[in-house]
Amino acid sequence: NRLKGARASEPARKILEDMSESGYDIPIDLANSCVVNSLGEGPSATHDDCGGIDAALAMVAAVESSPNGNASLTDATYGRLVSALALDGAVEEA
């Protein structure tokens, strides 16, 4: 479920960053799942103070800098992130 995904978002973020820095391709399904499941309905899109916009943005940066980064994230994933930013009041950033 998404709460467990949010609790795992910091370790997942670190793994994605390590994969990207080491030059590994990040599987598309993994990248999209990690970003979407880190976003919740709480303040700053957290789940019980876990995950949220900051973790999702760090994952997006890691995925986009990986060798296959240009083709990894779907429109639905970006849409979920933009919605979370807008709901948090960061309309310009969205």
mmCIF file of N, CA and C in Angstrom:
data_model
loop_
_atom_site.group_PDB
_atom_site.id
_atom_site.type_symbol
_atom_site.label_atom_id
_atom_site.label_comp_id
_atom_site.label_asym_id
_atom_site.label_seq_id
_atom_site.Cartn_x
_atom_site.Cartn_y
_atom_site.Cartn_z
ATOM 1 N N ASN A 1 0.824 -1.193 0.000
ATOM 2 C CA ASN A 1 0.000 0.000 0.000
ATOM 3 C C ASN A 1 0.866 1.252 0.000
ATOM 4 N N ARG A 2 0.238 2.387 -0.214
ATOM 5 C CA ARG A 2 0.999 3.619 -0.417
ATOM 6 C C ARG A 2 1.689 4.103 0.854
ATOM 7 N N LEU A 3 1.114 3.835 2.045
ATOM 8 C CA LEU A 3 1.776 4.248 3.279
ATOM 9 C C LEU A 3 3.112 3.535 3.429
ATOM 10 N N LYS A 4 3.134 2.259 3.159
ATOM 11 C CA LYS A 4 4.405 1.520 3.228
ATOM 12 C C LYS A 4 5.378 2.057 2.187
ATOM 13 N N GLY A 5 4.850 2.458 1.020
ATOM 14 C CA GLY A 5 5.697 3.067 0.003
ATOM 15 C C GLY A 5 6.307 4.367 0.480
ATOM 16 N N ALA A 6 5.517 5.143 1.210
ATOM 17 C CA ALA A 6 6.031 6.410 1.732
ATOM 18 C C ALA A 6 7.092 6.179 2.792
ATOM 19 N N ARG A 7 6.878 5.204 3.656
ATOM 20 C CA ARG A 7 7.880 4.902 4.687
ATOM 21 C C ARG A 7 9.186 4.429 4.066
ATOM 22 N N ALA A 8 9.095 3.800 2.923
ATOM 23 C CA ALA A 8 10.284 3.304 2.236
ATOM 24 C C ALA A 8 10.875 4.340 1.291
ATOM 25 N N SER A 9 10.307 5.539 1.251
ATOM 26 C CA SER A 9 10.734 6.504 0.239
ATOM 27 C C SER A 9 12.172 6.977 0.429
ATOM 28 N N GLU A 10 12.627 7.159 1.644
ATOM 29 C CA GLU A 10 14.011 7.625 1.834
ATOM 30 C C GLU A 10 15.029 6.565 1.412
ATOM 31 N N PRO A 11 14.865 5.295 1.836
ATOM 32 C CA PRO A 11 15.788 4.277 1.310
ATOM 33 C C PRO A 11 15.681 4.132 -0.211
ATOM 34 N N ALA A 12 14.464 4.225 -0.749
ATOM 35 C CA ALA A 12 14.283 4.123 -2.202
ATOM 36 C C ALA A 12 14.970 5.282 -2.909
ATOM 37 N N ARG A 13 14.836 6.489 -2.355
ATOM 38 C CA ARG A 13 15.497 7.668 -2.928
ATOM 39 C C ARG A 13 17.003 7.442 -2.991
ATOM 40 N N LYS A 14 17.570 6.937 -1.908
ATOM 41 C CA LYS A 14 19.013 6.704 -1.849
ATOM 42 C C LYS A 14 19.442 5.654 -2.872
ATOM 43 N N ILE A 15 18.651 4.603 -3.010
ATOM 44 C CA ILE A 15 18.976 3.555 -3.987
ATOM 45 C C ILE A 15 18.925 4.113 -5.401
ATOM 46 N N LEU A 16 17.895 4.902 -5.714
ATOM 47 C CA LEU A 16 17.791 5.505 -7.045
ATOM 48 C C LEU A 16 18.964 6.437 -7.307
ATOM 49 N N GLU A 17 19.349 7.220 -6.304
ATOM 50 C CA GLU A 17 20.506 8.116 -6.467
ATOM 51 C C GLU A 17 21.781 7.326 -6.703
ATOM 52 N N ASP A 18 21.980 6.251 -5.942
ATOM 53 C CA ASP A 18 23.174 5.418 -6.115
ATOM 54 C C ASP A 18 23.204 4.768 -7.496
ATOM 55 N N MET A 19 22.042 4.280 -7.953
ATOM 56 C CA MET A 19 21.972 3.670 -9.284
ATOM 57 C C MET A 19 22.327 4.693 -10.359
ATOM 58 N N SER A 20 21.787 5.886 -10.225
ATOM 59 C CA SER A 20 22.038 6.937 -11.208
ATOM 60 C C SER A 20 23.507 7.341 -11.216
ATOM 61 N N GLU A 21 24.073 7.547 -10.033
ATOM 62 C CA GLU A 21 25.478 7.955 -9.930
ATOM 63 C C GLU A 21 26.426 6.876 -10.457
ATOM 64 N N SER A 22 26.004 5.616 -10.367
ATOM 65 C CA SER A 22 26.832 4.510 -10.849
ATOM 66 C C SER A 22 26.612 4.198 -12.325
ATOM 67 N N GLY A 23 25.705 4.944 -12.961
ATOM 68 C CA GLY A 23 25.483 4.769 -14.383
ATOM 69 C C GLY A 23 24.546 3.644 -14.765
ATOM 70 N N TYR A 24 23.752 3.163 -13.810
ATOM 71 C CA TYR A 24 22.798 2.092 -14.107
ATOM 72 C C TYR A 24 21.501 2.669 -14.673
ATOM 73 N N ASP A 25 20.889 1.926 -15.588
ATOM 74 C CA ASP A 25 19.544 2.257 -16.034
ATOM 75 C C ASP A 25 18.577 1.936 -14.899
ATOM 76 N N ILE A 26 17.638 2.831 -14.653
ATOM 77 C CA ILE A 26 16.629 2.594 -13.626
ATOM 78 C C ILE A 26 15.385 2.059 -14.333
ATOM 79 N N PRO A 27 14.902 0.872 -13.933
ATOM 80 C CA PRO A 27 13.715 0.321 -14.584
ATOM 81 C C PRO A 27 12.533 1.299 -14.525
ATOM 82 N N ILE A 28 11.838 1.420 -15.633
ATOM 83 C CA ILE A 28 10.754 2.393 -15.760
ATOM 84 C C ILE A 28 9.674 2.165 -14.706
ATOM 85 N N ASP A 29 9.258 0.919 -14.535
ATOM 86 C CA ASP A 29 8.199 0.632 -13.558
ATOM 87 C C ASP A 29 8.637 0.991 -12.144
ATOM 88 N N LEU A 30 9.886 0.706 -11.817
ATOM 89 C CA LEU A 30 10.418 1.027 -10.495
ATOM 90 C C LEU A 30 10.430 2.534 -10.277
ATOM 91 N N ALA A 31 10.915 3.271 -11.237
ATOM 92 C CA ALA A 31 11.013 4.729 -11.103
ATOM 93 C C ALA A 31 9.641 5.354 -10.883
ATOM 94 N N ASN A 32 8.676 4.985 -11.706
ATOM 95 C CA ASN A 32 7.332 5.553 -11.585
ATOM 96 C C ASN A 32 6.668 5.162 -10.274
ATOM 97 N N SER A 33 6.813 3.910 -9.886
ATOM 98 C CA SER A 33 6.215 3.432 -8.640
ATOM 99 C C SER A 33 6.789 4.152 -7.425
ATOM 100 N N CYS A 34 8.095 4.316 -7.390
ATOM 101 C CA CYS A 34 8.730 4.990 -6.248
ATOM 102 C C CYS A 34 8.243 6.425 -6.107
ATOM 103 N N VAL A 35 8.200 7.156 -7.205
ATOM 104 C CA VAL A 35 7.786 8.562 -7.142
ATOM 105 C C VAL A 35 6.326 8.670 -6.723
ATOM 106 N N VAL A 36 5.444 7.948 -7.374
ATOM 107 C CA VAL A 36 4.011 8.046 -7.086
ATOM 108 C C VAL A 36 3.701 7.603 -5.663
ATOM 109 N N ASN A 37 4.302 6.501 -5.221
ATOM 110 C CA ASN A 37 3.989 5.982 -3.890
ATOM 111 C C ASN A 37 4.609 6.782 -2.758
ATOM 112 N N SER A 38 5.523 7.674 -3.058
ATOM 113 C CA SER A 38 6.079 8.524 -2.001
ATOM 114 C C SER A 38 5.170 9.711 -1.696
ATOM 115 N N LEU A 39 4.201 9.969 -2.573
ATOM 116 C CA LEU A 39 3.303 11.119 -2.411
ATOM 117 C C LEU A 39 2.002 10.700 -1.736
ATOM 118 N N GLY A 40 1.628 11.453 -0.695
ATOM 119 C CA GLY A 40 0.403 11.147 0.028
ATOM 120 C C GLY A 40 -0.551 12.316 0.057
ATOM 121 N N GLU A 41 -1.474 12.273 0.976
ATOM 122 C CA GLU A 41 -2.511 13.298 1.092
ATOM 123 C C GLU A 41 -2.259 14.256 2.255
ATOM 124 N N GLY A 42 -1.194 14.066 3.030
ATOM 125 C CA GLY A 42 -0.912 14.916 4.176
ATOM 126 C C GLY A 42 -0.205 16.198 3.790
ATOM 127 N N PRO A 43 0.243 16.944 4.790
ATOM 128 C CA PRO A 43 0.990 18.183 4.516
ATOM 129 C C PRO A 43 2.233 17.881 3.687
ATOM 130 N N SER A 44 2.481 18.698 2.684
ATOM 131 C CA SER A 44 3.602 18.494 1.756
ATOM 132 C C SER A 44 3.549 17.124 1.098
ATOM 133 N N ALA A 45 2.338 16.617 0.928
ATOM 134 C CA ALA A 45 2.075 15.332 0.266
ATOM 135 C C ALA A 45 2.730 14.152 0.980
ATOM 136 N N THR A 46 2.738 14.189 2.323
ATOM 137 C CA THR A 46 3.307 13.093 3.100
ATOM 138 C C THR A 46 2.218 12.094 3.500
ATOM 139 N N HIS A 47 2.663 10.916 3.949
ATOM 140 C CA HIS A 47 1.821 9.904 4.599
ATOM 141 C C HIS A 47 2.367 9.783 6.018
ATOM 142 N N ASP A 48 1.630 10.207 7.013
ATOM 143 C CA ASP A 48 2.106 10.110 8.409
ATOM 144 C C ASP A 48 3.550 10.606 8.555
ATOM 145 N N ASP A 49 3.833 11.759 7.980
ATOM 146 C CA ASP A 49 5.159 12.397 8.016
ATOM 147 C C ASP A 49 6.245 11.609 7.275
ATOM 148 N N CYS A 50 5.862 10.715 6.402
ATOM 149 C CA CYS A 50 6.829 9.960 5.593
ATOM 150 C C CYS A 50 6.667 10.338 4.129
ATOM 151 N N GLY A 51 7.750 10.258 3.395
ATOM 152 C CA GLY A 51 7.702 10.554 1.967
ATOM 153 C C GLY A 51 7.455 12.020 1.710
ATOM 154 N N GLY A 52 6.685 12.319 0.700
ATOM 155 C CA GLY A 52 6.312 13.692 0.398
ATOM 156 C C GLY A 52 7.011 14.260 -0.818
ATOM 157 N N ILE A 53 6.756 15.550 -1.018
ATOM 158 C CA ILE A 53 7.241 16.243 -2.204
ATOM 159 C C ILE A 53 8.762 16.246 -2.288
ATOM 160 N N ASP A 54 9.432 16.519 -1.182
ATOM 161 C CA ASP A 54 10.897 16.585 -1.215
ATOM 162 C C ASP A 54 11.513 15.258 -1.643
ATOM 163 N N ALA A 55 11.006 14.171 -1.087
ATOM 164 C CA ALA A 55 11.520 12.852 -1.459
ATOM 165 C C ALA A 55 11.222 12.567 -2.932
ATOM 166 N N ALA A 56 10.012 12.900 -3.374
ATOM 167 C CA ALA A 56 9.629 12.653 -4.772
ATOM 168 C C ALA A 56 10.494 13.468 -5.729
ATOM 169 N N LEU A 57 10.738 14.728 -5.398
ATOM 170 C CA LEU A 57 11.574 15.562 -6.267
ATOM 171 C C LEU A 57 13.007 15.039 -6.337
ATOM 172 N N ALA A 58 13.526 14.549 -5.214
ATOM 173 C CA ALA A 58 14.879 13.975 -5.215
ATOM 174 C C ALA A 58 14.922 12.716 -6.087
ATOM 175 N N MET A 59 13.857 11.910 -6.034
ATOM 176 C CA MET A 59 13.801 10.716 -6.875
ATOM 177 C C MET A 59 13.725 11.089 -8.346
ATOM 178 N N VAL A 60 12.913 12.088 -8.664
ATOM 179 C CA VAL A 60 12.794 12.543 -10.051
ATOM 180 C C VAL A 60 14.153 13.005 -10.567
ATOM 181 N N ALA A 61 14.877 13.768 -9.756
ATOM 182 C CA ALA A 61 16.200 14.244 -10.168
ATOM 183 C C ALA A 61 17.147 13.071 -10.424
ATOM 184 N N ALA A 62 17.103 12.072 -9.549
ATOM 185 C CA ALA A 62 17.970 10.900 -9.735
ATOM 186 C C ALA A 62 17.601 10.139 -11.003
ATOM 187 N N VAL A 63 16.308 9.939 -11.208
ATOM 188 C CA VAL A 63 15.853 9.200 -12.390
ATOM 189 C C VAL A 63 16.222 9.950 -13.669
ATOM 190 N N GLU A 64 15.980 11.258 -13.683
ATOM 191 C CA GLU A 64 16.263 12.047 -14.885
ATOM 192 C C GLU A 64 17.747 12.116 -15.205
ATOM 193 N N SER A 65 18.611 11.946 -14.214
ATOM 194 C CA SER A 65 20.044 11.997 -14.482
ATOM 195 C C SER A 65 20.638 10.619 -14.772
ATOM 196 N N SER A 66 19.800 9.585 -14.744
ATOM 197 C CA SER A 66 20.285 8.238 -15.081
ATOM 198 C C SER A 66 20.401 8.102 -16.598
ATOM 199 N N PRO A 67 21.131 7.085 -17.069
ATOM 200 C CA PRO A 67 21.324 6.940 -18.514
ATOM 201 C C PRO A 67 20.029 6.861 -19.327
ATOM 202 N N ASN A 68 18.985 6.241 -18.786
ATOM 203 C CA ASN A 68 17.716 6.140 -19.518
ATOM 204 C C ASN A 68 16.688 7.141 -18.982
ATOM 205 N N GLY A 69 17.151 8.178 -18.333
ATOM 206 C CA GLY A 69 16.284 9.122 -17.641
ATOM 207 C C GLY A 69 15.274 9.846 -18.501
ATOM 208 N N ASN A 70 15.585 10.072 -19.751
ATOM 209 C CA ASN A 70 14.666 10.804 -20.621
ATOM 210 C C ASN A 70 13.393 10.035 -20.908
ATOM 211 N N ALA A 71 13.410 8.718 -20.771
ATOM 212 C CA ALA A 71 12.256 7.906 -21.132
ATOM 213 C C ALA A 71 11.609 7.218 -19.938
ATOM 214 N N SER A 72 12.015 7.557 -18.718
ATOM 215 C CA SER A 72 11.594 6.775 -17.559
ATOM 216 C C SER A 72 10.260 7.175 -16.944
ATOM 217 N N LEU A 73 10.047 8.429 -16.696
ATOM 218 C CA LEU A 73 8.851 8.834 -15.959
ATOM 219 C C LEU A 73 7.684 9.111 -16.902
ATOM 220 N N THR A 74 6.520 8.632 -16.507
ATOM 221 C CA THR A 74 5.329 8.794 -17.333
ATOM 222 C C THR A 74 4.655 10.136 -17.065
ATOM 223 N N ASP A 75 3.756 10.500 -17.963
ATOM 224 C CA ASP A 75 2.968 11.719 -17.771
ATOM 225 C C ASP A 75 2.136 11.627 -16.500
ATOM 226 N N ALA A 76 1.650 10.433 -16.179
ATOM 227 C CA ALA A 76 0.851 10.250 -14.965
ATOM 228 C C ALA A 76 1.689 10.531 -13.715
ATOM 229 N N THR A 77 2.948 10.115 -13.733
ATOM 230 C CA THR A 77 3.833 10.364 -12.589
ATOM 231 C C THR A 77 4.103 11.860 -12.440
ATOM 232 N N TYR A 78 4.447 12.515 -13.547
ATOM 233 C CA TYR A 78 4.659 13.966 -13.485
ATOM 234 C C TYR A 78 3.370 14.680 -13.066
ATOM 235 N N GLY A 79 2.234 14.199 -13.549
ATOM 236 C CA GLY A 79 0.953 14.800 -13.193
ATOM 237 C C GLY A 79 0.665 14.695 -11.711
ATOM 238 N N ARG A 80 0.963 13.538 -11.123
ATOM 239 C CA ARG A 80 0.755 13.353 -9.674
ATOM 240 C C ARG A 80 1.659 14.303 -8.897
ATOM 241 N N LEU A 81 2.892 14.476 -9.339
ATOM 242 C CA LEU A 81 3.827 15.371 -8.668
ATOM 243 C C LEU A 81 3.377 16.825 -8.804
ATOM 244 N N VAL A 82 2.951 17.215 -9.981
ATOM 245 C CA VAL A 82 2.467 18.579 -10.199
ATOM 246 C C VAL A 82 1.235 18.844 -9.340
ATOM 247 N N SER A 83 0.341 17.882 -9.252
ATOM 248 C CA SER A 83 -0.853 18.042 -8.411
ATOM 249 C C SER A 83 -0.470 18.212 -6.945
ATOM 250 N N ALA A 84 0.492 17.426 -6.483
ATOM 251 C CA ALA A 84 0.934 17.534 -5.092
ATOM 252 C C ALA A 84 1.561 18.904 -4.830
ATOM 253 N N LEU A 85 2.364 19.384 -5.768
ATOM 254 C CA LEU A 85 2.964 20.716 -5.617
ATOM 255 C C LEU A 85 1.887 21.795 -5.582
ATOM 256 N N ALA A 86 0.914 21.703 -6.470
ATOM 257 C CA ALA A 86 -0.153 22.707 -6.517
ATOM 258 C C ALA A 86 -0.983 22.689 -5.237
ATOM 259 N N LEU A 87 -1.312 21.495 -4.731
ATOM 260 C CA LEU A 87 -2.078 21.386 -3.491
ATOM 261 C C LEU A 87 -1.299 21.939 -2.304
ATOM 262 N N ASP A 88 0.020 21.877 -2.392
ATOM 263 C CA ASP A 88 0.874 22.388 -1.305
ATOM 264 C C ASP A 88 1.089 23.897 -1.428
ATOM 265 N N GLY A 89 0.530 24.513 -2.467
ATOM 266 C CA GLY A 89 0.658 25.952 -2.635
ATOM 267 C C GLY A 89 1.854 26.372 -3.458
ATOM 268 N N ALA A 90 2.555 25.427 -4.025
ATOM 269 C CA ALA A 90 3.729 25.729 -4.840
ATOM 270 C C ALA A 90 3.340 25.746 -6.313
ATOM 271 N N VAL A 91 2.403 26.611 -6.662
ATOM 272 C CA VAL A 91 1.853 26.637 -8.011
ATOM 273 C C VAL A 91 2.919 27.005 -9.030
ATOM 274 N N GLU A 92 3.780 27.943 -8.735
ATOM 275 C CA GLU A 92 4.819 28.334 -9.681
ATOM 276 C C GLU A 92 5.780 27.196 -9.975
ATOM 277 N N GLU A 93 6.135 26.434 -8.939
ATOM 278 C CA GLU A 93 7.032 25.298 -9.118
ATOM 279 C C GLU A 93 6.351 24.181 -9.895
ATOM 280 N N ALA A 94 5.034 24.040 -9.695
ATOM 281 C CA ALA A 94 4.276 23.002 -10.402
ATOM 282 C C ALA A 94 4.308 23.284 -11.882
#
